[in-house]
Amino acid sequence: MPITVLLGAQWGDEGKGRITDALAADADIVARFNGGDNAGHTITIGSSVFKLHLLPAGIFRERCLNIIGNGVVLNPINFLKERDEILAAGFPVTPDNLQISEAAHVILPGHIALDAAREATRGGIGTTQRGIGFAYSDKAARIGLRAGLMREPERFAEDVYAHTERVNRVLEREYERPPLDARAAAAEYAAAARQVAPYLANTARTLHRALAEGKRVLAEGAQAVMLDIDHGTYPFVTSSNATVGGVLTGLGVPAQAVTRVVGMAKAFCTRVGAGPFVTELGGELALRLRGTGANPWDEYGATTGRPRRVGWFDAVALRYAVQTNGLTELALTKLDILTGLDPLRICVAYSYRGECLEDFPQDGEVLAQCRPVYEELPGWREDVTAARSFSDLPAEARAYIARIEALAQVRVTMASVGPERMQLVTR
Ligand code: IMP
């Protein structure tokens, strides 16, 4: 019963789209288990660049079934927009290759308005303003709307109306913001519901049957370990479990079915939004790593377009990701971006008030005061973008990877050396 899990091992934006796309080639099913359209998975196919927010990356693969699991929060309007973009590009998106869990929760206009209102206060953490946290709050409070309700558009519209009216009172009283048009929201969501309904299914049952038949499932994570609601840098996190446990609860599959857990890490670190970032860089080096934004793969948020904060590779954080998720291997992305930087630095420990910490601290106050302890490694000048196997890489690049492996106790099995599908070094 093989499930391969793909998880972000840093702060998100590790290039998961890229590696999911590669792994999807061998999968019968690709399933999203957490998050919503806050994710932005960039996939380059030939000269086309796609940014997927909700649809699993298997949507580009023939004969692949895609699942949006119960652990996801679904914005039906943005889902339909994305579906139409993919359809326009010539890829099918039908109930035959996409199922949406009837138990997934729906992101409502009120959730998005509250997210924006909260972000405008001092309590903001730099969310994507997609209503994610407020949709999960309602789920946990047992007052959320589940996607299955979209099979009954009239009842769904009534509930959207009631929710919007309830939120309006909060918007006006707490945030001094104008109310939303509840009637328009209900009508828009009812129209969307009619289009979403054909995709609804009991996806846990689909997965159970597929696993019993020995089908290969790829569980595609969104966000990352450091953004996990429990194990990330709370409160600067998203509102779902982006770690391995999220696969079990977000899809309804047994733990024994998971046979492979692939972590994804960039060859350096990036983060969007607020929160501690021990290896953060400024100045020229940051500009160099971030890129100008001229290329779709430069370090600007795929969902919000915000410039990402950048830093040196953090092996303390990666070790934590390996331990938390039982990563069986690691895919390293953007190795080519480091070409020409000499020396390279890897953070091997944190210094906290004169103490050397080798374990990632759970206490956010401690983490915020940690300083990086770096080890320097020689860089390389050779172009690596044509490399296809580890032996094609310069000795310094291989040494850089070997040091990451030793520090985090995980084997690097893939490394990307450019944005194209083919620009992948495998071992
Ligand atoms: P939210 O998920 O929109 O509530 O945002 C919470 C935090 O997670 C913010 O710091 C976001 O920037 C971050 N975040 C959410 N989704 C992603 C992602 O896909 N990549 C990177 N950061 C993300």
Tab-separated table of N, CA, C and O in Angstrom, residues 5-48:
chain	number	residue	atom	x	y	z
A	5	VAL	N	5.004	10.490	0.362
A	5	VAL	CA	4.621	11.809	0.864
A	5	VAL	C	5.689	12.811	0.448
A	5	VAL	O	6.888	12.522	0.532
A	6	LEU	N	5.251	13.967	0.023
A	6	LEU	CA	6.190	15.031	-0.304
A	6	LEU	C	5.895	16.235	0.590
A	6	LEU	O	4.780	16.752	0.579
A	7	LEU	N	6.883	16.634	1.378
A	7	LEU	CA	6.668	17.693	2.368
A	7	LEU	C	7.682	18.806	2.225
A	7	LEU	O	8.860	18.547	1.958
A	8	GLY	N	7.272	20.023	2.500
A	8	GLY	CA	8.213	21.130	2.596
A	8	GLY	C	8.975	20.991	3.902
A	8	GLY	O	8.375	20.834	4.955
A	9	ALA	N	10.301	21.036	3.843
A	9	ALA	CA	11.107	20.842	5.047
A	9	ALA	C	11.614	22.152	5.620
A	9	ALA	O	12.355	22.154	6.599
A	10	GLN	N	11.224	23.277	4.986
A	10	GLN	CA	11.675	24.583	5.488
A	10	GLN	C	10.461	25.480	5.759
A	10	GLN	O	9.621	25.109	6.566
A	11	TRP	N	10.396	26.634	5.114
A	11	TRP	CA	9.295	27.586	5.366
A	11	TRP	C	8.330	27.667	4.189
A	11	TRP	O	7.628	28.651	4.028
A	12	GLY	N	8.286	26.667	3.361
A	12	GLY	CA	7.444	26.722	2.166
A	12	GLY	C	8.241	27.283	1.001
A	12	GLY	O	9.387	27.726	1.178
A	13	ASP	N	7.654	27.194	-0.176
A	13	ASP	CA	8.300	27.697	-1.392
A	13	ASP	C	9.610	26.993	-1.693
A	13	ASP	O	10.527	27.584	-2.267
A	14	GLU	N	9.725	25.729	-1.324
A	14	GLU	CA	10.974	24.998	-1.586
A	14	GLU	C	11.047	24.518	-3.029
A	14	GLU	O	12.061	23.952	-3.435
A	15	GLY	N	9.962	24.706	-3.757
A	15	GLY	CA	9.931	24.187	-5.138
A	15	GLY	C	9.209	22.849	-5.179
A	15	GLY	O	9.551	21.976	-5.973
A	16	LYS	N	8.189	22.714	-4.318
A	16	LYS	CA	7.474	21.428	-4.241
A	16	LYS	C	6.792	21.081	-5.558
A	16	LYS	O	6.752	19.924	-5.950
A	17	GLY	N	6.261	22.114	-6.245
A	17	GLY	CA	5.570	21.876	-7.509
A	17	GLY	C	6.479	21.120	-8.465
A	17	GLY	O	6.089	20.153	-9.110
A	18	ARG	N	7.700	21.563	-8.506
A	18	ARG	CA	8.733	21.031	-9.388
A	18	ARG	C	8.959	19.536	-9.147
A	18	ARG	O	8.990	18.728	-10.058
A	19	ILE	N	9.122	19.173	-7.871
A	19	ILE	CA	9.430	17.780	-7.542
A	19	ILE	C	8.152	16.935	-7.539
A	19	ILE	O	8.181	15.779	-7.948
A	20	THR	N	7.013	17.522	-7.141
A	20	THR	CA	5.751	16.754	-7.229
A	20	THR	C	5.509	16.381	-8.675
A	20	THR	O	5.075	15.270	-8.963
A	21	ASP	N	5.753	17.347	-9.558
A	21	ASP	CA	5.547	17.086	-10.981
A	21	ASP	C	6.404	15.897	-11.421
A	21	ASP	O	5.934	15.004	-12.124
A	22	ALA	N	7.653	15.865	-10.958
A	22	ALA	CA	8.541	14.751	-11.329
A	22	ALA	C	8.028	13.439	-10.723
A	22	ALA	O	7.945	12.414	-11.409
A	23	LEU	N	7.633	13.453	-9.451
A	23	LEU	CA	7.171	12.227	-8.795
A	23	LEU	C	5.810	11.782	-9.324
A	23	LEU	O	5.494	10.589	-9.323
A	24	ALA	N	5.008	12.751	-9.781
A	24	ALA	CA	3.664	12.427	-10.283
A	24	ALA	C	3.737	11.519	-11.515
A	24	ALA	O	2.786	10.798	-11.811
A	25	ALA	N	4.868	11.546	-12.199
A	25	ALA	CA	5.032	10.699	-13.385
A	25	ALA	C	4.848	9.224	-13.023
A	25	ALA	O	4.437	8.420	-13.851
A	26	ASP	N	5.160	8.864	-11.766
A	26	ASP	CA	5.049	7.460	-11.334
A	26	ASP	C	3.842	7.222	-10.432
A	26	ASP	O	3.768	6.191	-9.765
A	27	ALA	N	2.927	8.187	-10.349
A	27	ALA	CA	1.810	8.033	-9.408
A	27	ALA	C	0.496	7.790	-10.144
A	27	ALA	O	0.274	8.311	-11.234
A	28	ASP	N	-0.378	6.986	-9.522
A	28	ASP	CA	-1.732	6.817	-10.053
A	28	ASP	C	-2.642	7.904	-9.503
A	28	ASP	O	-3.609	8.299	-10.134
A	29	ILE	N	-2.318	8.352	-8.289
A	29	ILE	CA	-3.140	9.372	-7.636
A	29	ILE	C	-2.211	10.418	-7.016
A	29	ILE	O	-1.201	10.063	-6.402
A	30	VAL	N	-2.538	11.697	-7.193
A	30	VAL	CA	-1.840	12.756	-6.457
A	30	VAL	C	-2.885	13.455	-5.588
A	30	VAL	O	-3.939	13.862	-6.091
A	31	ALA	N	-2.605	13.549	-4.291
A	31	ALA	CA	-3.608	14.070	-3.359
A	31	ALA	C	-3.055	15.195	-2.501
A	31	ALA	O	-1.996	15.044	-1.890
A	32	ARG	N	-3.773	16.301	-2.459
A	32	ARG	CA	-3.439	17.387	-1.531
A	32	ARG	C	-4.133	17.110	-0.208
A	32	ARG	O	-5.298	16.728	-0.187
A	33	PHE	N	-3.434	17.283	0.903
A	33	PHE	CA	-4.028	16.944	2.199
A	33	PHE	C	-4.169	18.122	3.160
A	33	PHE	O	-4.795	17.992	4.201
A	34	ASN	N	-3.564	19.260	2.864
A	34	ASN	CA	-3.633	20.378	3.825
A	34	ASN	C	-3.644	21.717	3.102
A	34	ASN	O	-3.351	21.799	1.904
A	35	GLY	N	-3.947	22.753	3.855
A	35	GLY	CA	-3.866	24.100	3.312
A	35	GLY	C	-4.969	24.374	2.304
A	35	GLY	O	-5.937	23.615	2.175
A	36	GLY	N	-4.807	25.457	1.580
A	36	GLY	CA	-5.797	25.841	0.576
A	36	GLY	C	-5.104	26.564	-0.546
A	36	GLY	O	-3.978	26.190	-0.916
A	37	ASP	N	-5.729	27.632	-1.034
A	37	ASP	CA	-5.108	28.346	-2.150
A	37	ASP	C	-4.081	29.363	-1.664
A	37	ASP	O	-3.677	30.248	-2.415
A	38	ASN	N	-3.631	29.203	-0.422
A	38	ASN	CA	-2.448	29.949	0.043
A	38	ASN	C	-1.172	29.375	-0.583
A	38	ASN	O	-0.152	30.046	-0.655
A	39	ALA	N	-1.238	28.117	-1.012
A	39	ALA	CA	-0.076	27.478	-1.634
A	39	ALA	C	0.141	28.030	-3.039
A	39	ALA	O	-0.784	28.530	-3.665
A	40	GLY	N	1.361	27.938	-3.519
A	40	GLY	CA	1.651	28.333	-4.891
A	40	GLY	C	2.728	27.427	-5.437
A	40	GLY	O	3.892	27.581	-5.105
A	41	HIS	N	2.319	26.441	-6.200
A	41	HIS	CA	3.287	25.465	-6.717
A	41	HIS	C	3.569	25.771	-8.184
A	41	HIS	O	2.686	25.680	-9.024
A	42	THR	N	4.806	26.164	-8.447
A	42	THR	CA	5.174	26.568	-9.798
A	42	THR	C	5.691	25.361	-10.583
A	42	THR	O	6.577	24.652	-10.130
A	43	ILE	N	5.113	25.153	-11.752
A	43	ILE	CA	5.527	24.028	-12.595
A	43	ILE	C	5.810	24.551	-13.995
A	43	ILE	O	4.982	25.264	-14.578
A	44	THR	N	6.978	24.213	-14.525
A	44	THR	CA	7.355	24.657	-15.865
A	44	THR	C	7.258	23.475	-16.817
A	44	THR	O	7.913	22.450	-16.616
A	45	ILE	N	6.415	23.620	-17.835
A	45	ILE	CA	6.309	22.564	-18.850
A	45	ILE	C	6.597	23.217	-20.188
A	45	ILE	O	5.808	24.024	-20.679
A	46	GLY	N	7.762	22.882	-20.758
A	46	GLY	CA	8.185	23.543	-21.994
A	46	GLY	C	8.328	25.025	-21.731
A	46	GLY	O	8.991	25.441	-20.782
A	47	SER	N	7.654	25.847	-22.550
A	47	SER	CA	7.779	27.292	-22.350
A	47	SER	C	6.647	27.835	-21.465
A	47	SER	O	6.557	29.037	-21.243
A	48	SER	N	5.780	26.952	-20.980
A	48	SER	CA	4.667	27.422	-20.144
A	48	SER	C	4.991	27.262	-18.665
A	48	SER	O	5.527	26.239	-18.246
